[in-house]
PDB file of C-alpha atoms in Angstrom:
ATOM      1  CA  MET A  13     113.636 167.270  31.248  1.00 48.00           C
ATOM      2  CA  ASN A  14     113.644 164.525  33.864  1.00 48.00           C
ATOM      3  CA  TRP A  15     111.595 166.708  36.200  1.00 47.00           C
ATOM      4  CA  LEU A  16     108.667 166.419  33.785  1.00 49.00           C
ATOM      5  CA  PHE A  17     108.485 162.678  34.422  1.00 50.00           C
ATOM      6  CA  ASP A  18     108.827 162.850  38.186  1.00 52.00           C
ATOM      7  CA  MET A  19     105.728 161.117  39.626  1.00 52.00           C
ATOM      8  CA  ASP A  20     105.496 163.832  42.293  1.00 57.00           C
ATOM      9  CA  LYS A  21     105.121 166.567  39.676  1.00 61.00           C
ATOM     10  CA  PRO A  22     101.653 167.875  38.687  1.00 65.00           C
ATOM     11  CA  LEU A  23     101.980 166.664  35.076  1.00 67.00           C
ATOM     12  CA  MET A  24     102.625 163.037  35.979  1.00 70.00           C
ATOM     13  CA  ARG A  25     100.052 163.093  38.787  1.00 77.00           C
ATOM     14  CA  GLY A  26      97.491 164.436  36.315  1.00 80.00           C
ATOM     15  CA  LEU A  27      98.328 161.783  33.713  1.00 83.00           C
ATOM     16  CA  SER A  28      98.119 159.116  36.407  1.00 84.00           C
ATOM     17  CA  VAL A  29      94.649 160.299  37.437  1.00 88.00           C
ATOM     18  CA  ILE A  30      93.492 160.284  33.799  1.00 92.00           C
ATOM     19  CA  ALA A  31      94.759 156.733  33.311  1.00 92.00           C
ATOM     20  CA  ASP A  32      93.067 155.642  36.550  1.00 93.00           C
ATOM     21  CA  LEU A  33      89.769 157.225  35.457  1.00 95.00           C
ATOM     22  CA  ILE A  34      89.882 155.433  32.112  1.00 95.00           C
ATOM     23  CA  LEU A  35      90.448 152.067  33.805  1.00 96.00           C
ATOM     24  CA  LEU A  36      87.773 152.826  36.386  1.00 96.00           C
ATOM     25  CA  ASN A  37      85.245 153.734  33.702  1.00 97.00           C
ATOM     26  CA  LEU A  38      85.918 150.545  31.753  1.00 97.00           C
ATOM     27  CA  LEU A  39      85.439 148.461  34.909  1.00 97.00           C
ATOM     28  CA  THR A  40      82.221 150.344  35.742  1.00 97.00           C
ATOM     29  CA  LEU A  41      80.793 149.829  32.262  1.00 96.00           C
ATOM     30  CA  LEU A  42      81.737 146.150  32.214  1.00 96.00           C
ATOM     31  CA  CYS A  43      80.136 145.411  35.577  1.00 96.00           C
ATOM     32  CA  ALA A  44      77.054 147.539  34.850  1.00 95.00           C
ATOM     33  CA  LEU A  45      76.222 145.721  31.595  1.00 91.00           C
ATOM     34  CA  PRO A  46      73.975 143.088  33.236  1.00 89.00           C
ATOM     35  CA  VAL A  47      71.874 146.081  34.482  1.00 91.00           C
ATOM     36  CA  ILE A  48      70.957 144.352  37.746  1.00 94.00           C
ATOM     37  CA  THR A  49      74.577 144.776  38.867  1.00 96.00           C
ATOM     38  CA  ALA A  50      74.740 148.457  37.873  1.00 96.00           C
ATOM     39  CA  GLY A  51      74.132 149.679  41.436  1.00 96.00           C
ATOM     40  CA  ALA A  52      77.069 147.703  42.819  1.00 96.00           C
ATOM     41  CA  SER A  53      79.174 148.933  39.897  1.00 97.00           C
ATOM     42  CA  PHE A  54      78.332 152.604  40.557  1.00 96.00           C
ATOM     43  CA  CYS A  55      78.989 152.133  44.263  1.00 96.00           C
ATOM     44  CA  ALA A  56      82.391 150.572  43.540  1.00 96.00           C
ATOM     45  CA  ALA A  57      83.195 153.444  41.166  1.00 96.00           C
ATOM     46  CA  PHE A  58      82.472 155.952  43.926  1.00 96.00           C
ATOM     47  CA  SER A  59      84.582 153.948  46.356  1.00 95.00           C
ATOM     48  CA  VAL A  60      87.625 154.017  44.068  1.00 95.00           C
ATOM     49  CA  ALA A  61      87.068 157.650  43.065  1.00 95.00           C
ATOM     50  CA  LEU A  62      86.898 158.770  46.692  1.00 93.00           C
ATOM     51  CA  ARG A  63      90.108 156.876  47.477  1.00 91.00           C
ATOM     52  CA  SER A  64      91.768 158.552  44.502  1.00 90.00           C
ATOM     53  CA  VAL A  65      90.643 162.010  45.622  1.00 91.00           C
ATOM     54  CA  ARG A  66      92.159 161.332  49.037  1.00 88.00           C
ATOM     55  CA  ASN A  67      95.377 159.971  47.511  1.00 84.00           C
ATOM     56  CA  GLU A  68      94.881 156.729  49.404  1.00 82.00           C
ATOM     57  CA  ASP A  69      97.160 154.005  48.134  1.00 74.00           C
ATOM     58  CA  GLY A  70      95.502 151.089  46.424  1.00 79.00           C
ATOM     59  CA  ILE A  71      95.180 148.971  43.315  1.00 88.00           C
ATOM     60  CA  ILE A  72      92.213 150.037  41.195  1.00 92.00           C
ATOM     61  CA  VAL A  73      91.094 146.618  39.969  1.00 94.00           C
ATOM     62  CA  LYS A  74      91.448 145.046  43.413  1.00 94.00           C
ATOM     63  CA  ASP A  75      89.754 147.964  45.178  1.00 94.00           C
ATOM     64  CA  PHE A  76      86.935 148.069  42.637  1.00 96.00           C
ATOM     65  CA  PHE A  77      86.006 144.411  42.889  1.00 96.00           C
ATOM     66  CA  GLY A  78      86.441 144.463  46.655  1.00 95.00           C
ATOM     67  CA  ALA A  79      83.928 147.303  46.924  1.00 95.00           C
ATOM     68  CA  PHE A  80      81.700 145.649  44.300  1.00 96.00           C
ATOM     69  CA  ARG A  81      81.442 142.443  46.350  1.00 96.00           C
ATOM     70  CA  GLY A  82      81.279 144.177  49.720  1.00 94.00           C
ATOM     71  CA  ASN A  83      78.403 146.500  48.828  1.00 94.00           C
ATOM     72  CA  PHE A  84      76.588 144.278  46.339  1.00 96.00           C
ATOM     73  CA  ARG A  85      73.426 143.549  48.347  1.00 96.00           C
ATOM     74  CA  LYS A  86      72.735 147.066  49.610  1.00 96.00           C
ATOM     75  CA  ALA A  87      73.825 148.726  46.379  1.00 96.00           C
ATOM     76  CA  THR A  88      71.535 146.450  44.363  1.00 96.00           C
ATOM     77  CA  ILE A  89      68.560 147.236  46.605  1.00 96.00           C
ATOM     78  CA  LEU A  90      69.305 150.955  46.316  1.00 96.00           C
ATOM     79  CA  TRP A  91      69.640 150.609  42.538  1.00 96.00           C
ATOM     80  CA  LEU A  92      66.307 148.803  42.200  1.00 96.00           C
ATOM     81  CA  MET A  93      64.648 151.492  44.307  1.00 96.00           C
ATOM     82  CA  SER A  94      66.202 154.122  42.036  1.00 95.00           C
ATOM     83  CA  LEU A  95      64.985 152.330  38.911  1.00 95.00           C
ATOM     84  CA  LEU A  96      61.462 152.164  40.318  1.00 96.00           C
ATOM     85  CA  ALA A  97      61.552 155.895  41.073  1.00 95.00           C
ATOM     86  CA  VAL A  98      62.802 156.620  37.530  1.00 94.00           C
ATOM     87  CA  VAL A  99      60.014 154.523  35.996  1.00 95.00           C
ATOM     88  CA  LEU A 100      57.383 156.317  38.076  1.00 95.00           C
ATOM     89  CA  LEU A 101      58.793 159.732  37.169  1.00 94.00           C
ATOM     90  CA  ALA A 102      58.901 158.780  33.490  1.00 94.00           C
ATOM     91  CA  ALA A 103      55.259 157.682  33.638  1.00 94.00           C
ATOM     92  CA  ASP A 104      54.324 160.930  35.383  1.00 92.00           C
ATOM     93  CA  TRP A 105      56.202 162.948  32.754  1.00 93.00           C
ATOM     94  CA  ILE A 106      54.417 161.190  29.890  1.00 94.00           C
ATOM     95  CA  ALA A 107      51.033 161.678  31.557  1.00 92.00           C
ATOM     96  CA  ALA A 108      51.787 165.330  32.318  1.00 90.00           C
ATOM     97  CA  LYS A 109      52.951 165.969  28.750  1.00 88.00           C
ATOM     98  CA  LEU A 110      49.709 164.542  27.399  1.00 88.00           C
ATOM     99  CA  PHE A 111      47.223 165.939  29.896  1.00 88.00           C
ATOM    100  CA  VAL A 112      48.738 168.492  32.304  1.00 86.00           C
ATOM    101  CA  PRO A 113      51.826 170.164  30.749  1.00 90.00           C
ATOM    102  CA  VAL A 114      52.002 172.664  33.599  1.00 91.00           C
ATOM    103  CA  LEU A 115      53.298 169.875  35.874  1.00 90.00           C
ATOM    104  CA  ILE A 116      56.337 169.101  33.713  1.00 92.00           C
ATOM    105  CA  PRO A 117      58.675 171.573  35.529  1.00 93.00           C
ATOM    106  CA  ALA A 118      57.714 170.024  38.877  1.00 93.00           C
ATOM    107  CA  ILE A 119      58.481 166.546  37.568  1.00 93.00           C
ATOM    108  CA  GLY A 120      61.796 167.827  36.230  1.00 92.00           C
ATOM    109  CA  ALA A 121      62.621 169.201  39.685  1.00 94.00           C
ATOM    110  CA  MET A 122      61.785 165.829  41.226  1.00 95.00           C
ATOM    111  CA  ALA A 123      64.122 164.144  38.725  1.00 94.00           C
ATOM    112  CA  VAL A 124      66.939 166.475  39.780  1.00 94.00           C
ATOM    113  CA  MET A 125      66.199 165.702  43.436  1.00 95.00           C
ATOM    114  CA  LEU A 126      66.402 161.985  42.634  1.00 95.00           C
ATOM    115  CA  LEU A 127      69.789 162.532  40.955  1.00 95.00           C
ATOM    116  CA  VAL A 128      71.080 164.419  43.996  1.00 96.00           C
ATOM    117  CA  LEU A 129      69.850 161.755  46.393  1.00 96.00           C
ATOM    118  CA  GLY A 130      71.417 159.032  44.249  1.00 95.00           C
ATOM    119  CA  LEU A 131      74.814 160.753  44.062  1.00 96.00           C
ATOM    120  CA  TYR A 132      75.049 161.197  47.814  1.00 97.00           C
ATOM    121  CA  ALA A 133      73.515 157.805  48.649  1.00 96.00           C
ATOM    122  CA  PHE A 134      75.875 155.746  46.482  1.00 96.00           C
ATOM    123  CA  ALA A 135      78.879 157.747  47.731  1.00 95.00           C
ATOM    124  CA  LEU A 136      77.830 157.257  51.360  1.00 95.00           C
ATOM    125  CA  LEU A 137      77.224 153.563  50.778  1.00 95.00           C
ATOM    126  CA  ALA A 138      80.667 153.284  49.198  1.00 94.00           C
ATOM    127  CA  ARG A 139      82.367 154.942  52.160  1.00 91.00           C
ATOM    128  CA  TYR A 140      80.373 153.965  55.272  1.00 92.00           C
ATOM    129  CA  GLU A 141      78.594 150.962  56.728  1.00 91.00           C
ATOM    130  CA  ASN A 142      74.955 151.811  57.381  1.00 92.00           C
ATOM    131  CA  THR A 143      71.392 150.728  56.699  1.00 94.00           C
ATOM    132  CA  ILE A 144      69.785 151.761  53.423  1.00 94.00           C
ATOM    133  CA  TRP A 145      67.233 153.931  55.216  1.00 95.00           C
ATOM    134  CA  ALA A 146      69.954 155.693  57.227  1.00 95.00           C
ATOM    135  CA  THR A 147      72.000 156.142  54.043  1.00 96.00           C
ATOM    136  CA  LEU A 148      69.069 157.792  52.254  1.00 96.00           C
ATOM    137  CA  THR A 149      68.274 159.968  55.268  1.00 96.00           C
ATOM    138  CA  ASN A 150      71.890 161.097  55.552  1.00 95.00           C
ATOM    139  CA  ALA A 151      72.037 161.709  51.798  1.00 96.00           C
ATOM    140  CA  ALA A 152      69.021 164.021  51.989  1.00 96.00           C
ATOM    141  CA  ALA A 153      70.478 165.849  54.999  1.00 96.00           C
ATOM    142  CA  LEU A 154      73.849 166.391  53.309  1.00 96.00           C
ATOM    143  CA  ALA A 155      72.214 167.538  50.075  1.00 95.00           C
ATOM    144  CA  VAL A 156      70.396 170.287  51.952  1.00 95.00           C
ATOM    145  CA  GLY A 157      73.122 171.052  54.497  1.00 94.00           C
ATOM    146  CA  TYR A 158      75.809 171.504  51.863  1.00 95.00           C
ATOM    147  CA  PHE A 159      73.663 173.032  49.154  1.00 94.00           C
ATOM    148  CA  PRO A 160      76.441 174.952  47.295  1.00 94.00           C
ATOM    149  CA  ARG A 161      78.416 171.722  46.820  1.00 94.00           C
ATOM    150  CA  THR A 162      75.220 169.895  45.889  1.00 96.00           C
ATOM    151  CA  LEU A 163      74.526 172.536  43.269  1.00 96.00           C
ATOM    152  CA  GLY A 164      78.050 172.138  41.921  1.00 95.00           C
ATOM    153  CA  MET A 165      77.669 168.369  41.585  1.00 96.00           C
ATOM    154  CA  VAL A 166      74.310 168.635  39.851  1.00 95.00           C
ATOM    155  CA  ALA A 167      75.523 171.390  37.526  1.00 95.00           C
ATOM    156  CA  PHE A 168      78.572 169.391  36.458  1.00 96.00           C
ATOM    157  CA  CYS A 169      76.754 166.070  35.985  1.00 95.00           C
ATOM    158  CA  LEU A 170      73.840 167.575  34.052  1.00 94.00           C
ATOM    159  CA  ALA A 171      76.094 169.736  31.875  1.00 95.00           C
ATOM    160  CA  PHE A 172      78.479 166.856  31.174  1.00 95.00           C
ATOM    161  CA  TRP A 173      75.776 164.344  30.255  1.00 93.00           C
ATOM    162  CA  ALA A 174      73.687 166.934  28.372  1.00 93.00           C
ATOM    163  CA  LEU A 175      76.664 167.871  26.179  1.00 93.00           C
ATOM    164  CA  CYS A 176      77.435 164.206  25.573  1.00 92.00           C
ATOM    165  CA  VAL A 177      73.849 163.542  24.509  1.00 89.00           C
ATOM    166  CA  ARG A 178      73.714 166.698  22.381  1.00 91.00           C
ATOM    167  CA  PHE A 179      76.892 165.723  20.528  1.00 92.00           C
ATOM    168  CA  LEU A 180      76.450 161.992  20.925  1.00 89.00           C
ATOM    169  CA  VAL A 181      78.492 160.822  17.945  1.00 90.00           C
ATOM    170  CA  GLN A 182      81.476 163.026  18.776  1.00 91.00           C
ATOM    171  CA  ALA A 183      81.158 162.306  22.497  1.00 91.00           C
ATOM    172  CA  MET A 184      81.085 158.502  22.250  1.00 93.00           C
ATOM    173  CA  PRO A 185      84.831 158.149  22.989  1.00 93.00           C
ATOM    174  CA  ILE A 186      84.476 160.468  26.004  1.00 93.00           C
ATOM    175  CA  LEU A 187      81.507 158.485  27.317  1.00 92.00           C
ATOM    176  CA  PHE A 188      83.386 155.235  26.811  1.00 93.00           C
ATOM    177  CA  LEU A 189      86.487 156.479  28.627  1.00 94.00           C
ATOM    178  CA  PHE A 190      85.062 158.882  31.236  1.00 95.00           C
ATOM    179  CA  GLY A 191      81.245 158.682  31.187  1.00 94.00           C
ATOM    180  CA  PHE A 192      80.889 157.450  34.769  1.00 94.00           C
ATOM    181  CA  SER A 193      84.333 157.775  36.319  1.00 95.00           C
ATOM    182  CA  LEU A 194      84.713 161.521  35.695  1.00 95.00           C
ATOM    183  CA  PRO A 195      81.375 162.498  37.340  1.00 96.00           C
ATOM    184  CA  CYS A 196      82.229 160.201  40.269  1.00 95.00           C
ATOM    185  CA  TYR A 197      85.647 161.829  40.609  1.00 96.00           C
ATOM    186  CA  VAL A 198      84.321 165.389  40.430  1.00 96.00           C
ATOM    187  CA  CYS A 199      81.580 164.562  42.929  1.00 96.00           C
ATOM    188  CA  GLY A 200      84.236 162.952  45.110  1.00 94.00           C
ATOM    189  CA  LEU A 201      86.253 166.177  45.035  1.00 94.00           C
ATOM    190  CA  LEU A 202      83.195 168.137  46.185  1.00 95.00           C
ATOM    191  CA  MET A 203      82.198 165.568  48.816  1.00 95.00           C
ATOM    192  CA  ASN A 204      85.663 165.017  50.252  1.00 92.00           C
ATOM    193  CA  ASP A 205      85.597 167.945  52.672  1.00 91.00           C
ATOM    194  CA  ILE A 206      82.082 166.972  53.786  1.00 91.00           C
ATOM    195  CA  PHE A 207      83.166 163.426  54.609  1.00 91.00           C
ATOM    196  CA  TYR A 208      86.329 164.714  56.280  1.00 88.00           C
ATOM    197  CA  LYS A 209      84.216 166.866  58.595  1.00 86.00           C
ATOM    198  CA  LEU A 210      81.915 163.942  59.357  1.00 83.00           C
ATOM    199  CA  GLU A 211      84.790 161.614  60.131  1.00 82.00           C
ATOM    200  CA  ASN A 212      86.538 164.142  62.344  1.00 81.00           C
ATOM    201  CA  ASN A 213      83.367 165.494  63.998  1.00 72.00           C
ATOM    202  CA  LYS A 214      84.012 169.018  62.738  1.00 58.00           C
TER     203      LYS A 214
END
């Protein structure tokens, strides 16, 4: 039975990842509570998730707060820009619902595009040093250039959060333990090959 508890075996590696995701989610929630710091918290979550996907050695708490401090300014600016875009889209949706319902699908598509841009932008910011404009430009280019992976990320995130909202009471423990860390990890899995190609000029 000792082989079951060997850290190199799939079972123990899987349990280790689950434990890491729980800790990562708790850190993300804690640091996102002030709202203004949510962008830096999401960026740090992506940073740790990407390191985990690549099996890069590190200490989660140390790595998280290191990324949180290191990316705070740019991540906060990106977060405030995202919030502004969300507010504008919400206002457009309300106006369309009241006066021009035919525009609602278009606004929904724009919301999905904003989600895609945000996922790539925060992941890029977590991994690479660049200006915010360059980060957003690269995020848009990757979203289009690697559309199948983009579709996979969007499908998972929307399905995961939609199910959690639909069964909110039952899903509260899942949201508390994995609400942010699991989407970051899954997106990291899908982005890993993309970043590997970028870093190795392939």
